[in-house]
Amino acid sequence: MSTPAWRQCAGGDPGPAVASEYWGLPIRNAERLDRESANALWRLRTGDGVYVLKRLGQPASLQWLDFQSTATRAADRAGIPVMQTIPSVSGAHTVSTTIGQCQLRRYVEGRSFQSSSSSDVAKATEMLRALHRVPVAGLTLVPCPSANLESWLAADETALPELEKVLTQVVPAGLAGRAVLDYGAALDRAQNQLGAADYRSWPVALTHGEITGSNLVLDADGGLGTVLDWDAVQLRPRVHDLAMAALFLGRKKRGSLNIDPNIARAVLEQATAGNPLTVAETDVLPAVLELYFVPTADRLARYAKTSPQDVKWYVGWSAEGARRSRELLAPILG
């Protein structure tokens, strides 16, 4: 897995042209983020500041985009730093362009989250506590384009064969065969456990959905400058965020699935301070993580289309995550 880096846009790169056409930006310099992701990001420098153009890797409905806007404004009112989308010249906050759905925001300078920093862990977990306390009355549950877990809980018996079919089309046969075994075993374990726990009837909170260190930007004073990537924001049980946080804030380095148990345990304890995890929530954390790692057939097909150079890496990584989720969390949960 390569380290993300901003690189000067090559000639003909469509990002700057989209920003100029739909937002009227007078661009002086344009860079593209080189990383493994279905999303695409461009950093655009203008006379009045720096912006980020984002192409959504997972097409979203207008209803969910409205929910995203409402939910992030609610998070912002709760003191969680969120850079809101900037309307285009037509007034739309998400624009359907020649390269897909795009959003524009102000760019926030800062550094990435460091799991070894107790101060960074404290800032991240403080944010999670605040997010999960945001009032959700008036927010309407809308299917999320990046929601593997919810999709698998509602799936029928055709869903896994459809995923296997896509796998055989986008990665070599050997990798496809290994991945479908890992995905299938994880689905069997997780769906049965979450169904038995009646997970879908649990109280919901406002959840970010993708709590990772790369989505947290710290400022020069160590404060939380902004929380990025709200493409999986949703109303769901808080354990979804907590499972993500235990892994992605507790892992030893970017790209690795190996967790420092002490850090991950601190993340869970601090994120639930004043409202500790129940036994039922603790029991299902591994199952939530398993379903996060299993892509739906549609999502994998879109990933292969938008990031064909990364799909082999993604399948290998996600299959390993599905296979190892329980092993990874075992030292933390006891």
Short mmCIF file of C-alpha atoms in Angstrom, two decimals:
data_model
loop_
_atom_site.label_atom_id
_atom_site.label_comp_id
_atom_site.label_asym_id
_atom_site.label_seq_id
_atom_site.Cartn_x
_atom_site.Cartn_y
_atom_site.Cartn_z
CA MET A 1 0.00 0.00 0.00
CA SER A 2 1.55 3.28 -1.09
CA THR A 3 1.63 6.37 1.10
CA PRO A 4 -0.84 9.00 -0.14
CA ALA A 5 0.87 12.01 -1.71
CA TRP A 6 -0.24 15.11 -3.60
CA ARG A 7 1.18 15.12 -7.12
CA GLN A 8 1.04 17.79 -9.77
CA CYS A 9 -1.83 17.21 -12.17
CA ALA A 10 -0.85 15.83 -15.54
CA GLY A 11 -2.03 17.47 -18.72
CA GLY A 12 -5.62 16.60 -19.47
CA ASP A 13 -6.49 15.75 -15.87
CA PRO A 14 -10.24 16.48 -15.68
CA GLY A 15 -10.38 17.68 -12.06
CA PRO A 16 -9.27 21.29 -12.54
CA ALA A 17 -11.51 21.66 -15.57
CA VAL A 18 -14.53 20.44 -13.59
CA ALA A 19 -13.80 22.88 -10.75
CA SER A 20 -13.46 25.75 -13.21
CA GLU A 21 -16.59 24.88 -15.19
CA TYR A 22 -18.97 24.08 -12.34
CA TRP A 23 -17.61 26.29 -9.53
CA GLY A 24 -15.92 29.03 -11.51
CA LEU A 25 -12.61 28.63 -9.68
CA PRO A 26 -9.67 30.61 -11.13
CA ILE A 27 -7.09 27.88 -10.51
CA ARG A 28 -3.42 28.76 -10.18
CA ASN A 29 -2.13 25.30 -9.29
CA ALA A 30 -3.72 21.84 -9.23
CA GLU A 31 -2.62 18.60 -7.58
CA ARG A 32 -4.22 15.17 -7.35
CA LEU A 33 -3.98 12.86 -4.34
CA ASP A 34 -2.26 9.61 -5.27
CA ARG A 35 -3.79 6.87 -3.09
CA GLU A 36 -5.82 3.65 -3.19
CA SER A 37 -9.45 4.81 -3.15
CA ALA A 38 -12.56 4.84 -5.29
CA ASN A 39 -12.85 8.55 -4.48
CA ALA A 40 -10.66 11.04 -6.30
CA LEU A 41 -9.33 14.23 -4.67
CA TRP A 42 -7.80 17.35 -6.20
CA ARG A 43 -6.16 20.17 -4.25
CA LEU A 44 -6.72 23.47 -6.05
CA ARG A 45 -4.93 26.71 -5.22
CA THR A 46 -6.61 29.97 -6.15
CA GLY A 47 -6.18 33.64 -5.36
CA ASP A 48 -8.62 33.40 -2.45
CA GLY A 49 -7.41 30.17 -0.87
CA VAL A 50 -7.09 26.44 -1.32
CA TYR A 51 -9.94 24.07 -2.12
CA VAL A 52 -10.46 20.32 -2.42
CA LEU A 53 -12.58 18.85 -5.19
CA LYS A 54 -13.86 15.37 -4.46
CA ARG A 55 -15.33 12.90 -6.92
CA LEU A 56 -17.57 10.47 -5.05
CA GLY A 57 -16.54 6.87 -5.66
CA GLN A 58 -19.97 5.55 -4.70
CA PRO A 59 -22.87 7.26 -6.53
CA ALA A 60 -25.35 8.69 -4.03
CA SER A 61 -29.06 9.41 -4.24
CA LEU A 62 -30.36 12.96 -3.87
CA GLN A 63 -32.14 11.88 -0.69
CA TRP A 64 -28.93 10.66 0.91
CA LEU A 65 -27.00 13.75 -0.21
CA ASP A 66 -29.64 15.88 1.51
CA PHE A 67 -29.23 13.71 4.60
CA GLN A 68 -25.43 14.12 4.47
CA SER A 69 -25.80 17.89 4.35
CA THR A 70 -28.31 17.97 7.22
CA ALA A 71 -26.30 15.53 9.34
CA THR A 72 -22.99 17.35 8.92
CA ARG A 73 -24.61 20.67 9.81
CA ALA A 74 -25.94 19.02 12.97
CA ALA A 75 -22.46 17.73 13.77
CA ASP A 76 -21.01 21.19 13.18
CA ARG A 77 -23.53 22.74 15.59
CA ALA A 78 -22.38 20.19 18.18
CA GLY A 79 -18.84 21.53 17.95
CA ILE A 80 -17.44 18.91 15.59
CA PRO A 81 -15.30 20.63 12.94
CA VAL A 82 -16.74 19.86 9.52
CA MET A 83 -15.94 21.62 6.28
CA GLN A 84 -19.28 22.04 4.53
CA THR A 85 -19.72 21.68 0.79
CA ILE A 86 -19.53 24.85 -1.30
CA PRO A 87 -22.38 25.46 -3.77
CA SER A 88 -21.57 25.46 -7.46
CA VAL A 89 -22.43 28.35 -9.75
CA SER A 90 -25.86 26.72 -10.18
CA GLY A 91 -26.34 26.48 -6.42
CA ALA A 92 -25.96 22.69 -6.19
CA HIS A 93 -23.76 21.30 -3.42
CA THR A 94 -23.18 18.02 -5.27
CA VAL A 95 -22.83 18.26 -9.04
CA SER A 96 -23.18 15.49 -11.61
CA THR A 97 -20.27 16.09 -13.97
CA THR A 98 -18.55 14.28 -16.81
CA ILE A 99 -16.41 12.43 -14.23
CA GLY A 100 -19.22 11.63 -11.76
CA GLN A 101 -20.72 13.30 -8.69
CA CYS A 102 -18.40 15.97 -7.30
CA GLN A 103 -18.26 18.17 -4.20
CA LEU A 104 -16.06 21.16 -3.36
CA ARG A 105 -14.81 22.20 0.09
CA ARG A 106 -12.18 24.44 1.59
CA TYR A 107 -8.87 22.66 2.19
CA VAL A 108 -7.70 22.47 5.81
CA GLU A 109 -3.97 22.46 6.48
CA GLY A 110 -2.74 20.21 9.27
CA ARG A 111 -1.21 16.89 10.17
CA SER A 112 -2.60 13.38 10.36
CA PHE A 113 -3.73 11.62 13.52
CA GLN A 114 -0.96 9.74 15.35
CA SER A 115 -2.10 6.70 17.28
CA SER A 116 0.96 6.88 19.53
CA SER A 117 -0.11 10.31 20.80
CA SER A 118 -2.38 10.15 23.85
CA SER A 119 -3.45 13.72 23.07
CA ASP A 120 -4.52 12.75 19.55
CA VAL A 121 -6.45 9.77 20.92
CA ALA A 122 -8.16 12.07 23.41
CA LYS A 123 -9.17 14.52 20.65
CA ALA A 124 -10.52 11.71 18.44
CA THR A 125 -12.52 10.06 21.20
CA GLU A 126 -13.87 13.39 22.44
CA MET A 127 -15.17 13.97 18.92
CA LEU A 128 -16.83 10.53 18.84
CA ARG A 129 -18.57 11.10 22.18
CA ALA A 130 -19.89 14.44 20.91
CA LEU A 131 -21.04 12.96 17.61
CA HIS A 132 -22.93 10.13 19.28
CA ARG A 133 -24.72 12.67 21.50
CA VAL A 134 -25.99 14.76 18.57
CA PRO A 135 -29.82 14.87 18.70
CA VAL A 136 -31.21 12.74 15.87
CA ALA A 137 -34.87 13.74 16.15
CA GLY A 138 -35.92 15.03 12.75
CA LEU A 139 -33.20 13.14 10.89
CA THR A 140 -34.57 10.51 8.51
CA LEU A 141 -32.83 7.20 7.87
CA VAL A 142 -31.80 7.06 4.19
CA PRO A 143 -29.84 4.15 2.61
CA CYS A 144 -26.15 5.02 2.56
CA PRO A 145 -24.12 4.37 -0.64
CA SER A 146 -21.11 3.20 1.41
CA ALA A 147 -22.94 0.94 3.84
CA ASN A 148 -21.68 -2.63 3.50
CA LEU A 149 -23.06 -3.67 6.89
CA GLU A 150 -26.63 -2.51 6.36
CA SER A 151 -26.68 -3.96 2.86
CA TRP A 152 -25.56 -7.39 4.07
CA LEU A 153 -28.07 -7.46 6.92
CA ALA A 154 -30.83 -6.93 4.36
CA ALA A 155 -29.35 -9.27 1.71
CA ASP A 156 -30.98 -12.41 0.36
CA GLU A 157 -29.38 -15.70 -0.72
CA THR A 158 -28.38 -14.30 -4.15
CA ALA A 159 -26.06 -11.63 -2.73
CA LEU A 160 -22.97 -13.77 -2.11
CA PRO A 161 -23.13 -15.52 -5.54
CA GLU A 162 -23.40 -12.06 -7.14
CA LEU A 163 -20.30 -10.95 -5.25
CA GLU A 164 -18.47 -14.10 -6.38
CA LYS A 165 -19.45 -13.38 -9.98
CA VAL A 166 -18.00 -9.87 -9.80
CA LEU A 167 -14.84 -11.15 -8.10
CA THR A 168 -14.14 -13.55 -10.99
CA GLN A 169 -14.45 -10.61 -13.40
CA VAL A 170 -12.15 -8.15 -11.64
CA VAL A 171 -9.33 -10.13 -9.98
CA PRO A 172 -7.35 -13.29 -10.85
CA ALA A 173 -9.09 -16.61 -10.22
CA GLY A 174 -6.89 -17.62 -7.30
CA LEU A 175 -7.48 -14.38 -5.43
CA ALA A 176 -11.21 -14.49 -6.21
CA GLY A 177 -11.50 -18.01 -4.84
CA ARG A 178 -9.68 -17.18 -1.61
CA ALA A 179 -11.62 -13.96 -1.13
CA VAL A 180 -15.05 -15.52 -1.57
CA LEU A 181 -14.18 -18.12 1.08
CA ASP A 182 -13.07 -15.40 3.51
CA TYR A 183 -16.06 -13.21 2.71
CA GLY A 184 -18.53 -16.09 2.95
CA ALA A 185 -17.24 -17.30 6.31
CA ALA A 186 -17.33 -13.79 7.74
CA LEU A 187 -20.86 -13.22 6.45
CA ASP A 188 -22.08 -16.45 8.00
CA ARG A 189 -20.62 -15.58 11.40
CA ALA A 190 -21.60 -11.92 11.43
CA GLN A 191 -25.11 -12.15 9.99
CA ASN A 192 -26.05 -14.89 12.43
CA GLN A 193 -24.62 -13.03 15.43
CA LEU A 194 -26.13 -9.64 14.57
CA GLY A 195 -29.46 -11.24 13.76
CA ALA A 196 -29.51 -13.07 17.08
CA ALA A 197 -28.63 -9.83 18.86
CA ASP A 198 -31.49 -8.03 17.07
CA TYR A 199 -28.93 -5.40 16.08
CA ARG A 200 -31.22 -3.52 13.70
CA SER A 201 -33.65 -2.76 16.53
CA TRP A 202 -31.02 -1.09 18.71
CA PRO A 203 -31.17 2.68 19.39
CA VAL A 204 -29.35 4.69 16.76
CA ALA A 205 -26.91 7.59 16.95
CA LEU A 206 -25.40 9.85 14.35
CA THR A 207 -22.32 7.94 13.18
CA HIS A 208 -19.48 8.97 10.89
CA GLY A 209 -19.00 5.47 9.47
CA GLU A 210 -15.32 5.77 8.44
CA ILE A 211 -13.39 6.67 11.58
CA THR A 212 -9.77 6.41 10.47
CA GLY A 213 -6.67 8.41 11.31
CA SER A 214 -6.47 9.74 7.75
CA ASN A 215 -9.91 11.34 8.18
CA LEU A 216 -8.79 13.38 11.20
CA VAL A 217 -6.74 16.53 10.61
CA LEU A 218 -4.95 18.04 13.61
CA ASP A 219 -3.90 21.68 13.68
CA ALA A 220 -0.55 23.13 14.71
CA ASP A 221 -1.64 23.32 18.36
CA GLY A 222 -2.80 19.70 18.45
CA GLY A 223 -6.49 20.57 18.23
CA LEU A 224 -8.84 18.76 15.90
CA GLY A 225 -8.89 20.95 12.82
CA THR A 226 -11.46 19.05 10.81
CA VAL A 227 -13.09 15.65 10.34
CA LEU A 228 -13.01 14.51 6.72
CA ASP A 229 -14.97 12.06 4.54
CA TRP A 230 -18.60 11.97 5.61
CA ASP A 231 -19.55 9.64 2.75
CA ALA A 232 -20.72 6.94 5.18
CA VAL A 233 -22.52 9.17 7.69
CA GLN A 234 -25.66 7.40 8.88
CA LEU A 235 -28.12 6.76 11.69
CA ARG A 236 -27.06 3.41 13.14
CA PRO A 237 -26.01 1.86 16.47
CA ARG A 238 -22.89 3.56 17.82
CA VAL A 239 -20.96 0.28 17.83
CA HIS A 240 -20.41 0.74 14.10
CA ASP A 241 -18.16 3.75 14.77
CA LEU A 242 -16.59 2.10 17.79
CA ALA A 243 -15.58 -0.99 15.84
CA MET A 244 -14.02 1.21 13.15
CA ALA A 245 -12.24 3.33 15.75
CA ALA A 246 -10.82 0.34 17.64
CA LEU A 247 -9.19 -0.92 14.46
CA PHE A 248 -8.31 2.19 12.49
CA LEU A 249 -7.24 4.41 15.38
CA GLY A 250 -5.57 1.55 17.18
CA ARG A 251 -3.60 0.04 14.30
CA LYS A 252 0.16 0.25 14.33
CA LYS A 253 0.56 1.93 10.95
CA ARG A 254 -1.44 2.95 7.90
CA GLY A 255 -2.28 -0.01 5.66
CA SER A 256 -1.70 -2.51 8.45
CA LEU A 257 -4.44 -4.54 10.11
CA ASN A 258 -2.34 -5.13 13.22
CA ILE A 259 -3.61 -3.34 16.32
CA ASP A 260 -1.83 -2.09 19.40
CA PRO A 261 -4.23 -3.52 22.02
CA ASN A 262 -3.43 -0.83 24.58
CA ILE A 263 -4.26 1.99 22.19
CA ALA A 264 -7.40 0.31 20.86
CA ARG A 265 -8.59 -0.39 24.40
CA ALA A 266 -8.00 3.27 25.32
CA VAL A 267 -9.96 4.36 22.23
CA LEU A 268 -12.99 2.27 23.25
CA GLU A 269 -12.87 3.31 26.90
CA GLN A 270 -12.50 7.01 26.18
CA ALA A 271 -15.04 7.08 23.35
CA THR A 272 -17.67 5.61 25.69
CA ALA A 273 -16.71 7.49 28.86
CA GLY A 274 -19.86 8.22 30.83
CA ASN A 275 -21.81 5.70 28.76
CA PRO A 276 -19.79 2.45 28.77
CA LEU A 277 -20.25 -0.33 26.26
CA THR A 278 -22.90 -2.83 27.24
CA VAL A 279 -22.19 -6.56 27.17
CA ALA A 280 -24.33 -6.88 24.03
CA GLU A 281 -22.42 -4.07 22.26
CA THR A 282 -19.07 -5.57 23.20
CA ASP A 283 -20.13 -8.98 21.93
CA VAL A 284 -21.04 -7.71 18.44
CA LEU A 285 -18.04 -5.46 17.78
CA PRO A 286 -16.18 -8.19 15.81
CA ALA A 287 -19.27 -8.95 13.71
CA VAL A 288 -19.70 -5.27 12.84
CA LEU A 289 -16.08 -5.14 11.72
CA GLU A 290 -16.49 -8.31 9.62
CA LEU A 291 -19.39 -6.85 7.66
CA TYR A 292 -17.50 -3.60 7.13
CA PHE A 293 -14.83 -5.57 5.28
CA VAL A 294 -17.14 -7.52 2.96
CA PRO A 295 -18.01 -5.43 -0.12
CA THR A 296 -21.32 -5.79 -1.88
CA ALA A 297 -21.23 -6.88 -5.52
CA ASP A 298 -22.29 -3.42 -6.70
CA ARG A 299 -19.70 -1.65 -4.60
CA LEU A 300 -16.88 -3.90 -5.76
CA ALA A 301 -17.90 -3.48 -9.40
CA ARG A 302 -17.87 0.31 -9.03
CA TYR A 303 -14.49 0.18 -7.30
CA ALA A 304 -13.08 -1.89 -10.15
CA LYS A 305 -14.42 0.62 -12.65
CA THR A 306 -13.20 3.78 -10.92
CA SER A 307 -9.88 2.39 -9.54
CA PRO A 308 -8.92 -0.64 -11.66
CA GLN A 309 -5.28 -0.28 -10.64
CA ASP A 310 -6.17 -0.76 -6.97
CA VAL A 311 -8.81 -3.49 -7.05
CA LYS A 312 -6.41 -6.41 -6.45
CA TRP A 313 -4.99 -4.64 -3.42
CA TYR A 314 -8.49 -3.84 -2.12
CA VAL A 315 -9.79 -7.40 -2.46
CA GLY A 316 -6.73 -8.85 -0.75
CA TRP A 317 -6.88 -6.30 2.06
CA SER A 318 -10.61 -6.56 2.68
CA ALA A 319 -10.59 -10.37 2.56
CA GLU A 320 -7.80 -10.39 5.15
CA GLY A 321 -9.82 -8.00 7.31
CA ALA A 322 -12.93 -10.17 7.06
CA ARG A 323 -10.90 -13.24 8.00
CA ARG A 324 -9.00 -11.64 10.90
CA SER A 325 -11.55 -9.28 12.52
CA ARG A 326 -12.24 -11.50 15.52
CA GLU A 327 -8.56 -12.30 16.00
CA LEU A 328 -7.69 -8.60 15.91
CA LEU A 329 -10.23 -7.56 18.52
CA ALA A 330 -9.81 -10.56 20.83
CA PRO A 331 -6.94 -9.06 22.91
CA ILE A 332 -8.98 -5.90 23.45
CA LEU A 333 -12.32 -7.44 24.36
CA GLY A 334 -11.01 -10.30 26.49
#
